[in-house]
PDB file of C-alpha atoms in Angstrom:
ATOM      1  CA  UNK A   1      -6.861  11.508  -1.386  1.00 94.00           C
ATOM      2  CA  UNK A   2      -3.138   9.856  -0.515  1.00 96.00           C
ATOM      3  CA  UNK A   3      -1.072  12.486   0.793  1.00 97.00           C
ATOM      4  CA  UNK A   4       2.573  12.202   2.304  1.00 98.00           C
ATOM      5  CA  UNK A   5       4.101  15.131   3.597  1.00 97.00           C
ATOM      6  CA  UNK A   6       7.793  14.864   4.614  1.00 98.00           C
ATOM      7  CA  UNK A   7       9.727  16.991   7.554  1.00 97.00           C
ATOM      8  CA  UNK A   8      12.783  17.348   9.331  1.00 97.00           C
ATOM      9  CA  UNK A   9      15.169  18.446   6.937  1.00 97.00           C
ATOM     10  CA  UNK A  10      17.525  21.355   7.400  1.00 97.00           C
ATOM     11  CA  UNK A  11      21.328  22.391   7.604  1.00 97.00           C
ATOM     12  CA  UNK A  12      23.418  20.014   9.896  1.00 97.00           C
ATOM     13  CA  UNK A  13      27.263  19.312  10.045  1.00 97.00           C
ATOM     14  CA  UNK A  14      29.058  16.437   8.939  1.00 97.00           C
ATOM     15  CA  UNK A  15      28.797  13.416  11.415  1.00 97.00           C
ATOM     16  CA  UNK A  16      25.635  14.933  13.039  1.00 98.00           C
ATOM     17  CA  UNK A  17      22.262  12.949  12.860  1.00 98.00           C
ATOM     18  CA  UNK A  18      18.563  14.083  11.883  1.00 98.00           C
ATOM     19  CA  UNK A  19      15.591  12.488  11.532  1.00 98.00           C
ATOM     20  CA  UNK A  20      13.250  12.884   8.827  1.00 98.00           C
ATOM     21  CA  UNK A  21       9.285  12.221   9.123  1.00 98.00           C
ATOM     22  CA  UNK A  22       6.605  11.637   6.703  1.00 98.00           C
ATOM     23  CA  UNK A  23       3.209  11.609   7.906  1.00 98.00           C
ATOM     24  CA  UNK A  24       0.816   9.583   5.752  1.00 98.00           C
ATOM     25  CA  UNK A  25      -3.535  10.235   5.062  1.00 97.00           C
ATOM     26  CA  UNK A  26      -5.753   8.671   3.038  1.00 97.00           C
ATOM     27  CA  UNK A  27      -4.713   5.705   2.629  1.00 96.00           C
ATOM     28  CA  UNK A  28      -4.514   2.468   5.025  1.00 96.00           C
ATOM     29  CA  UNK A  29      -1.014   2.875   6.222  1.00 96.00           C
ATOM     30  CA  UNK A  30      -0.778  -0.163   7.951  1.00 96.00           C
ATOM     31  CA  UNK A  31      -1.329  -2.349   4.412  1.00 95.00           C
ATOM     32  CA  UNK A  32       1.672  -0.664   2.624  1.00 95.00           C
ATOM     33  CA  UNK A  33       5.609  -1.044   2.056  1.00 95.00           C
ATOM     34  CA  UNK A  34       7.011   2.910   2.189  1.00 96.00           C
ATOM     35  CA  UNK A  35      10.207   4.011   0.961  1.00 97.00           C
ATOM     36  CA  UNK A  36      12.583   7.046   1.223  1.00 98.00           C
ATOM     37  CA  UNK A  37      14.343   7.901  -2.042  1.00 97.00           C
ATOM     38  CA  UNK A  38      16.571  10.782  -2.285  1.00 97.00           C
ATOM     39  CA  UNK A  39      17.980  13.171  -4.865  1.00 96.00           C
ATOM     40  CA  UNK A  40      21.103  15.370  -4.814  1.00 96.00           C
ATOM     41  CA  UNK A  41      21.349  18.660  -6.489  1.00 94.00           C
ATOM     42  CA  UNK A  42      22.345  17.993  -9.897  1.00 93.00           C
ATOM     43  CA  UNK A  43      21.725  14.570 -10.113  1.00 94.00           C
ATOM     44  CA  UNK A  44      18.932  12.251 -10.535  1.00 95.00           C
ATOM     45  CA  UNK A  45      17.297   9.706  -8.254  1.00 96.00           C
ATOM     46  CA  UNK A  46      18.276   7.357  -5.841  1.00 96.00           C
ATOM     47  CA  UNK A  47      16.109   4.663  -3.828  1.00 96.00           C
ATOM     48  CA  UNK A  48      17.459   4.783  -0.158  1.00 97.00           C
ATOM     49  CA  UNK A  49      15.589   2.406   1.873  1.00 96.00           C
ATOM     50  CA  UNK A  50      12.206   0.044   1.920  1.00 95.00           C
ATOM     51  CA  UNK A  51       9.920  -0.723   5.247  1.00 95.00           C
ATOM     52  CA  UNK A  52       7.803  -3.381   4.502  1.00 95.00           C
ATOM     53  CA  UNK A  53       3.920  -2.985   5.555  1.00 95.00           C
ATOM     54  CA  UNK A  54       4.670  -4.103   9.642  1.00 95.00           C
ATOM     55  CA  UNK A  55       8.207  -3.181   9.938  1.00 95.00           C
ATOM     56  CA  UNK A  56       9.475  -6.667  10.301  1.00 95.00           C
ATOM     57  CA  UNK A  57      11.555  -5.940   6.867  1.00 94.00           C
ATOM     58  CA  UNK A  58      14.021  -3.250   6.393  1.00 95.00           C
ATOM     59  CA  UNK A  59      16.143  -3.128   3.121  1.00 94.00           C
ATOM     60  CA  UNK A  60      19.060  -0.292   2.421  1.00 96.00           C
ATOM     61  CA  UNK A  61      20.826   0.915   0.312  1.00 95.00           C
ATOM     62  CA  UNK A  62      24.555   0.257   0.375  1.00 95.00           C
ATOM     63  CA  UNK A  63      25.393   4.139   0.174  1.00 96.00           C
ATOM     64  CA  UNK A  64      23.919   4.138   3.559  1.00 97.00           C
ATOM     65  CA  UNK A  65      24.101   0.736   5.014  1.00 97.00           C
ATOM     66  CA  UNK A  66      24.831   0.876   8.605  1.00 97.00           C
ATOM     67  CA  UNK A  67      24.565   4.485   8.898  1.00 98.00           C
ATOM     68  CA  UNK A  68      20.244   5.207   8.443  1.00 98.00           C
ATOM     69  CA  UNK A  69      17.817   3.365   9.811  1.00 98.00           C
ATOM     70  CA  UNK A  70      14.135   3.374   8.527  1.00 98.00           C
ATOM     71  CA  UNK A  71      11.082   2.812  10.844  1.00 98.00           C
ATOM     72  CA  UNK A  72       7.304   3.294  10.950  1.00 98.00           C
ATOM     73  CA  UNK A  73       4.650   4.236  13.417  1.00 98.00           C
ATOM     74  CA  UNK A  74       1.487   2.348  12.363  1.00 98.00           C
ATOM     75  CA  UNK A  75      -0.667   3.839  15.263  1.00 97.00           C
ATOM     76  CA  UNK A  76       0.773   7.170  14.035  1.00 98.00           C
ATOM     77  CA  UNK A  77       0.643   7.023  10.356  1.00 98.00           C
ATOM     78  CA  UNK A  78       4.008   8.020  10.163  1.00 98.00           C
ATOM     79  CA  UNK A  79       7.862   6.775   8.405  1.00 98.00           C
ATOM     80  CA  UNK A  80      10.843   7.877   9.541  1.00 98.00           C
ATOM     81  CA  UNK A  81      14.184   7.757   8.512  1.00 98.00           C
ATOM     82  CA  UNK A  82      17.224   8.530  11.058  1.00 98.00           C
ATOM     83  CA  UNK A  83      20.222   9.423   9.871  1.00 98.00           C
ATOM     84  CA  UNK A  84      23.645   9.397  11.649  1.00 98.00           C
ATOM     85  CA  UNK A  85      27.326  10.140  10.740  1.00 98.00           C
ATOM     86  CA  UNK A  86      25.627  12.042   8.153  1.00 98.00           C
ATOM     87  CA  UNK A  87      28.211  13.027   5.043  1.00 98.00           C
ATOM     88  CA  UNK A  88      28.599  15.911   2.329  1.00 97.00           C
ATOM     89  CA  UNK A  89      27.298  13.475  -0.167  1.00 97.00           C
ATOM     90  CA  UNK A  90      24.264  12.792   1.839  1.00 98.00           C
ATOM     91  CA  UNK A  91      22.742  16.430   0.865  1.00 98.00           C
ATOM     92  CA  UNK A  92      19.714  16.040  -1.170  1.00 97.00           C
ATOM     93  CA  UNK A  93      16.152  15.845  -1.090  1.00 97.00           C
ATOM     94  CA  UNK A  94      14.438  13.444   0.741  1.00 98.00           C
ATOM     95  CA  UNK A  95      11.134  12.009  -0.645  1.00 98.00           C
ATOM     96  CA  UNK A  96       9.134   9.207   0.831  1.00 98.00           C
ATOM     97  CA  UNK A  97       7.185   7.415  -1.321  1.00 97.00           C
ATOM     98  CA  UNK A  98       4.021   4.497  -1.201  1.00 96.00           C
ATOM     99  CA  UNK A  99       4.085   1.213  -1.885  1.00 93.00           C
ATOM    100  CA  UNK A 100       1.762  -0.856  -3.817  1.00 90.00           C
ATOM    101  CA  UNK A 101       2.453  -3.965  -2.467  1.00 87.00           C
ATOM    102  CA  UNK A 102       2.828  -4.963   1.619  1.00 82.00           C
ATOM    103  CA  UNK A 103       6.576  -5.938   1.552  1.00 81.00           C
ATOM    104  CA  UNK A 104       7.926  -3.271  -0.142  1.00 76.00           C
ATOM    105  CA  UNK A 105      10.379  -5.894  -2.577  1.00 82.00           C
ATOM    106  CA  UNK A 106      10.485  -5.322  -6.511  1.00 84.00           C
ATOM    107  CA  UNK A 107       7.474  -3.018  -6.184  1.00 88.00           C
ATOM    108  CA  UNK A 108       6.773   0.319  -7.538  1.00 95.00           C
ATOM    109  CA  UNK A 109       5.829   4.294  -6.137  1.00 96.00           C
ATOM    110  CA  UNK A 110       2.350   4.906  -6.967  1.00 95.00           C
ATOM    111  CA  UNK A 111       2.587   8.484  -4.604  1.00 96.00           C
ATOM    112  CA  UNK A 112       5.441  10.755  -3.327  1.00 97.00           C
ATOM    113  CA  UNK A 113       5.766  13.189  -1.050  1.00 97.00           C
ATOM    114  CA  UNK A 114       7.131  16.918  -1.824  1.00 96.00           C
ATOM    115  CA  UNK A 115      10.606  16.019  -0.347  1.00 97.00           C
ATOM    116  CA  UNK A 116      12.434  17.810   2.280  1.00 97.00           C
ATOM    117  CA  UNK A 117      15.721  19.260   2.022  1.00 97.00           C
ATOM    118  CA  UNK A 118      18.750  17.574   4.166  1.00 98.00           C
ATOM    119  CA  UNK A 119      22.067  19.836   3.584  1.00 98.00           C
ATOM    120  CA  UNK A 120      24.801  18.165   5.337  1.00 98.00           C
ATOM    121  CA  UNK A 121      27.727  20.994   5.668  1.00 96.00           C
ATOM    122  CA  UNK A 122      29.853  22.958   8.218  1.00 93.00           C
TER     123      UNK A 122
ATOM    124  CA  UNK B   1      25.679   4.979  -9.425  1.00 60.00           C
ATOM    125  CA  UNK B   2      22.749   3.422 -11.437  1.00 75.00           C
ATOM    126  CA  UNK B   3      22.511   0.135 -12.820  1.00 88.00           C
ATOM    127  CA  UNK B   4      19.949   1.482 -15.527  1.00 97.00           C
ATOM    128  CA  UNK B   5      21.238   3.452 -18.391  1.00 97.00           C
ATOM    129  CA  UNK B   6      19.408   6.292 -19.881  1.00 98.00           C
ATOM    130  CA  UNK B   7      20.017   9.324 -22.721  1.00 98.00           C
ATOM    131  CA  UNK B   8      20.647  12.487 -20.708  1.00 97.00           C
ATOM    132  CA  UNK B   9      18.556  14.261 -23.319  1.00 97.00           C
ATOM    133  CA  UNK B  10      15.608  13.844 -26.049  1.00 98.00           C
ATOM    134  CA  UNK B  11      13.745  16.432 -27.843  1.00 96.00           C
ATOM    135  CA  UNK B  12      11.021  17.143 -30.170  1.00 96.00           C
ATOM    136  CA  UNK B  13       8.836  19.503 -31.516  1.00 96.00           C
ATOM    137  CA  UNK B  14       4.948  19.900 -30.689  1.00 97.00           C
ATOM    138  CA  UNK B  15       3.499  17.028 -31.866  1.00 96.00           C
ATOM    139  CA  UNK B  16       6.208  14.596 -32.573  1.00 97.00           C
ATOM    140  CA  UNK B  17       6.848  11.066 -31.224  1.00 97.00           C
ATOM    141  CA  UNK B  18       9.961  10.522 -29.041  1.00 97.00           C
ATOM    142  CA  UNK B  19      11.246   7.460 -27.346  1.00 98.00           C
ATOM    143  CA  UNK B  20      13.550   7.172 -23.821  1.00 98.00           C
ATOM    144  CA  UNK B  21      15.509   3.578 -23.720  1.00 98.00           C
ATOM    145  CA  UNK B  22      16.611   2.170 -20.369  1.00 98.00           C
ATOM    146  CA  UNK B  23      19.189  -0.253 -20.574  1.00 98.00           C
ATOM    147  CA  UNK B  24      19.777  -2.811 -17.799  1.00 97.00           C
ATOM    148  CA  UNK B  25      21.646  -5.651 -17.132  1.00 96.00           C
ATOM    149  CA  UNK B  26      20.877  -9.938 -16.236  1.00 96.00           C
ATOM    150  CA  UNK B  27      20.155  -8.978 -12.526  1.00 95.00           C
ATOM    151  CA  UNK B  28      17.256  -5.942 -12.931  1.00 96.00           C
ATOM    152  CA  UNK B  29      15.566  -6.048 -16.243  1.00 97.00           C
ATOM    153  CA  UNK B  30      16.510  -9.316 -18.006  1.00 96.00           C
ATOM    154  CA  UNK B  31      15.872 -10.892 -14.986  1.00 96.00           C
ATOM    155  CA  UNK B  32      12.317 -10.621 -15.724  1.00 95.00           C
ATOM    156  CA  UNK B  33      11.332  -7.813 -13.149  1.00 96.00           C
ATOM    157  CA  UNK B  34       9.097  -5.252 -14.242  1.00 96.00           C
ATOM    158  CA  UNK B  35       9.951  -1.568 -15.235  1.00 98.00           C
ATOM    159  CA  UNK B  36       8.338   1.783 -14.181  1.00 98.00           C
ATOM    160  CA  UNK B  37       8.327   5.166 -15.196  1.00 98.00           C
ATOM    161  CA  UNK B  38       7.593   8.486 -13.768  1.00 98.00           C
ATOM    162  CA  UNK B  39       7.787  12.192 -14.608  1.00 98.00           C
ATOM    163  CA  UNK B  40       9.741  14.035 -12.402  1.00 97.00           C
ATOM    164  CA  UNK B  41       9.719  18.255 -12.785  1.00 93.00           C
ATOM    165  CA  UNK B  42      12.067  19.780 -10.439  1.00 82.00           C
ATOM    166  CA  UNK B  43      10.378  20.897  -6.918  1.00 83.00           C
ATOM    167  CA  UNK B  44       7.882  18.726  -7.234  1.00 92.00           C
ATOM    168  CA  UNK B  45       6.549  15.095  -6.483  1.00 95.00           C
ATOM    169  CA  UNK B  46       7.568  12.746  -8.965  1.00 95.00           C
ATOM    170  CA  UNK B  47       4.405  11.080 -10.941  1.00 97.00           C
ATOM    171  CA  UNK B  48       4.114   7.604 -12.125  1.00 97.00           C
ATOM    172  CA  UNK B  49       3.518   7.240 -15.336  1.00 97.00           C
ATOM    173  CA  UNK B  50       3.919   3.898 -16.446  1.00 98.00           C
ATOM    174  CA  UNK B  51       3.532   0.517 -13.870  1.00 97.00           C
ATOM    175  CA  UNK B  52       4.542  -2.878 -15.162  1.00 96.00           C
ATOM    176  CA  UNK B  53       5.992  -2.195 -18.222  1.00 97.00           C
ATOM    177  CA  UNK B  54       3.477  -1.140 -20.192  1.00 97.00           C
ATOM    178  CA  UNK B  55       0.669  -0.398 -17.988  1.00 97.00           C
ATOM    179  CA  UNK B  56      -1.139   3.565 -17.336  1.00 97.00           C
ATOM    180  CA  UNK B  57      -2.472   4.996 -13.932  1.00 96.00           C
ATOM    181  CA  UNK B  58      -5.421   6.369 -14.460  1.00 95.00           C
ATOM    182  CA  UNK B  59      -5.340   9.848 -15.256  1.00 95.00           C
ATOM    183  CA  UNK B  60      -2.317   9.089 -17.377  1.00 97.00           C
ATOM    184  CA  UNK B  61      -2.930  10.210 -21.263  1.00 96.00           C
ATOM    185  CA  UNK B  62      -2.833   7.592 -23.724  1.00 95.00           C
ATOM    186  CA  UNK B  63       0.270   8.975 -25.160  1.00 96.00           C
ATOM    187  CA  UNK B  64       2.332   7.951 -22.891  1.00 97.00           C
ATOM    188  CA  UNK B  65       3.441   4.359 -23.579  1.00 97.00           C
ATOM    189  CA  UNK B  66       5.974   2.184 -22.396  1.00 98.00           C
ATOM    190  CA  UNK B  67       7.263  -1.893 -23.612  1.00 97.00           C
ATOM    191  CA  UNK B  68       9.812  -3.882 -22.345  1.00 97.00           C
ATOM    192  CA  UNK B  69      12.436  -6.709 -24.337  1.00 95.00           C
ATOM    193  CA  UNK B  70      15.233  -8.306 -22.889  1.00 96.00           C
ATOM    194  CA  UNK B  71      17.617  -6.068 -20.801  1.00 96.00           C
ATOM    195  CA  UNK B  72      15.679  -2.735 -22.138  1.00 97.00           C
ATOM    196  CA  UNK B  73      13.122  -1.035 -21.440  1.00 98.00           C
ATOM    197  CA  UNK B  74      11.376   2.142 -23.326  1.00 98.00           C
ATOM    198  CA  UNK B  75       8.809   4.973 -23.077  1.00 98.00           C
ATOM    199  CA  UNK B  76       7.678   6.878 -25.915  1.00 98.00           C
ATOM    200  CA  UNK B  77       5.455   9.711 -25.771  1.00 97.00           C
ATOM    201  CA  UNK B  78       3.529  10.666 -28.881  1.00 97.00           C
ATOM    202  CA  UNK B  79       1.862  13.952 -29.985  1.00 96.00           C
ATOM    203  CA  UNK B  80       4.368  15.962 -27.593  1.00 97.00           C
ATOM    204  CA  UNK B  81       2.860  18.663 -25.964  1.00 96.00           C
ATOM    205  CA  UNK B  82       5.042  21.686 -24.237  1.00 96.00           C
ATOM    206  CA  UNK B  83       3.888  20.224 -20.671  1.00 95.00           C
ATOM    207  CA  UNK B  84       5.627  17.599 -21.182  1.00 96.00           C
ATOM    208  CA  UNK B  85       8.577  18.960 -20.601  1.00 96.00           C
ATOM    209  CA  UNK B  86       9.995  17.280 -17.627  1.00 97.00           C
ATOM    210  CA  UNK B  87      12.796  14.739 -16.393  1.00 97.00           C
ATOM    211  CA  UNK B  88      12.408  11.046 -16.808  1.00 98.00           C
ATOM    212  CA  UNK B  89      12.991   8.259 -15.142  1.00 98.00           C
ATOM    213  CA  UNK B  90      12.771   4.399 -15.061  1.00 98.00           C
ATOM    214  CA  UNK B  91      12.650   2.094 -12.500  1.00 98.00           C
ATOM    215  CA  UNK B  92      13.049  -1.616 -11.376  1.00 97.00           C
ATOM    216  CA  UNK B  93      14.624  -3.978  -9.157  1.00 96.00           C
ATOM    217  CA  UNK B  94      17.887  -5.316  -8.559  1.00 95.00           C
ATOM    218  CA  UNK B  95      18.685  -8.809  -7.901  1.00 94.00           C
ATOM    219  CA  UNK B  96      22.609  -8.158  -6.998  1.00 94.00           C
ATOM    220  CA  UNK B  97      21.870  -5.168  -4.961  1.00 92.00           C
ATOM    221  CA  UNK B  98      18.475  -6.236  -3.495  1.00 91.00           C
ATOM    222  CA  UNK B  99      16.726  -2.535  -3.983  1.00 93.00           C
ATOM    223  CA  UNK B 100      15.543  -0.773  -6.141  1.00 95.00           C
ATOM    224  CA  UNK B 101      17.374   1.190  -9.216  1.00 96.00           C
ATOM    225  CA  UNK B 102      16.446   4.027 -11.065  1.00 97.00           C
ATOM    226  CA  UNK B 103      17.860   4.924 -15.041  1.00 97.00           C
ATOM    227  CA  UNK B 104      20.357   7.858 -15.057  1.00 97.00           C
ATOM    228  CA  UNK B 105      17.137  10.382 -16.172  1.00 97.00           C
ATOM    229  CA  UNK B 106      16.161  11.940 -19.224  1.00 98.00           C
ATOM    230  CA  UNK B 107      15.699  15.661 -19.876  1.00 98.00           C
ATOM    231  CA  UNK B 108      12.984  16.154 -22.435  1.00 98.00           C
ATOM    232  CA  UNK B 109      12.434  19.074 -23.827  1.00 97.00           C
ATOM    233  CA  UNK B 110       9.845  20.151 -26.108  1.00 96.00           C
ATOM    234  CA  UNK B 111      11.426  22.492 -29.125  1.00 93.00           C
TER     235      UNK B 111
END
């Protein structure tokens, strides 16, 4: 069975970096777009980034444009997502998600991870 | 912000029918792509529900539906049960912003 299971999160200060993880199973990893969408306490959710299936194609959103990059390990099975000049707004949980389709554009989440829980603060 | 517009709340009592609208614009929904639809309950892994509009997973019940017409978009459940209790949420793509949106969420709560 597909299972994604996201790390990494934790309590850092404003401007800091992390990196998140999400290791992938059961599935071909290698023959799927992932994303990382996110969700702040409160509110509801927000698509953050797409990878498409080879990592030639990176899309962001423009709440973090410039500031997280997303990448993949295909010998790994495993997404990441690094964050830098991380901001208050920024706290929320972090889910990756599958693809259904190889580049990750106008697609939909067929599986999610648990999430794991960035809190950006000092 | 989201592009897709959803009621904060709907409610019903056991057994009832209740629909959740999403309401786009000329560069997500009217533009022809498709919408999705998942079940979200907090501290958990969101679920697709619907794919494509109108189209169930399998393992999805059969009341669960969802259509699509111009800029909107809606999901009605029918014969409401209390486990469907849960947060809502559509999704689709967005032209303008080249990503993908989700609707503002929907509380539903069974009465």
């Amino acid at each position: 069975q597909v299972q994604l299971m996201e790390s990494g999160g934790g309590v850092v200060q404003p401007g800091r970096s992390l990196r998140l993880s999400c290791a992938a199973s059961g599935f071909t990893f290698s023959r799927n777009g992932m994303h990382w969408v996110r969700q702040a306490p409160g509110k509801g959710l927000e698509w953050v980034a797409v990878i498409s299936f080879d990592g030639n194609n990176k899309y962001y959103a423009d709440s973090v444009k410039g500031r997280f990059t997303i990448s993949r390990d295909n010998s790994k099975n495993t997404l990441y997502l690094q964050m830098n000049s991380l901001r208050a707004e920024d706290t929320a949980v972090y889910y990756c998600a599958k693809d259904t389709t190889i580049f990750g554009v106008a697609a939909y989440f067929d599986y999610w991870g648990q999430g794991t829980l960035v809190t950006v603060s000092s | 912000q989201s592009v897709l517009t959803q009621p904060p709340s709907v409610s019903g009592a056991p057994g009832q029918r209740v629909t959740i609208s999403c309401t786009g614009s000329r560069s997500n929904i009217g533009a022809g792509y498709d919408v999705h639809w998942y079940q979200h309950l907090p501290g958990t892994a969101p679920k697709l529900l619907i794919y494509g509009n109108s189209n169930r997973p399998s393992g999805v019940p059969d009341r669960f539906s969802g259509s699509k017409s111009g800029t909107s978009a809606s999901l009605a459940i029918t014969g409401l049960q209390a486990e469907d209790e849960a947060d809502y949420y559509c999704q689709s793509y967005d032209s303008s912003l080249s990503g993908e949106v989700f609707g503002t969420g929907t509380k539903v709560t069974v009465l």
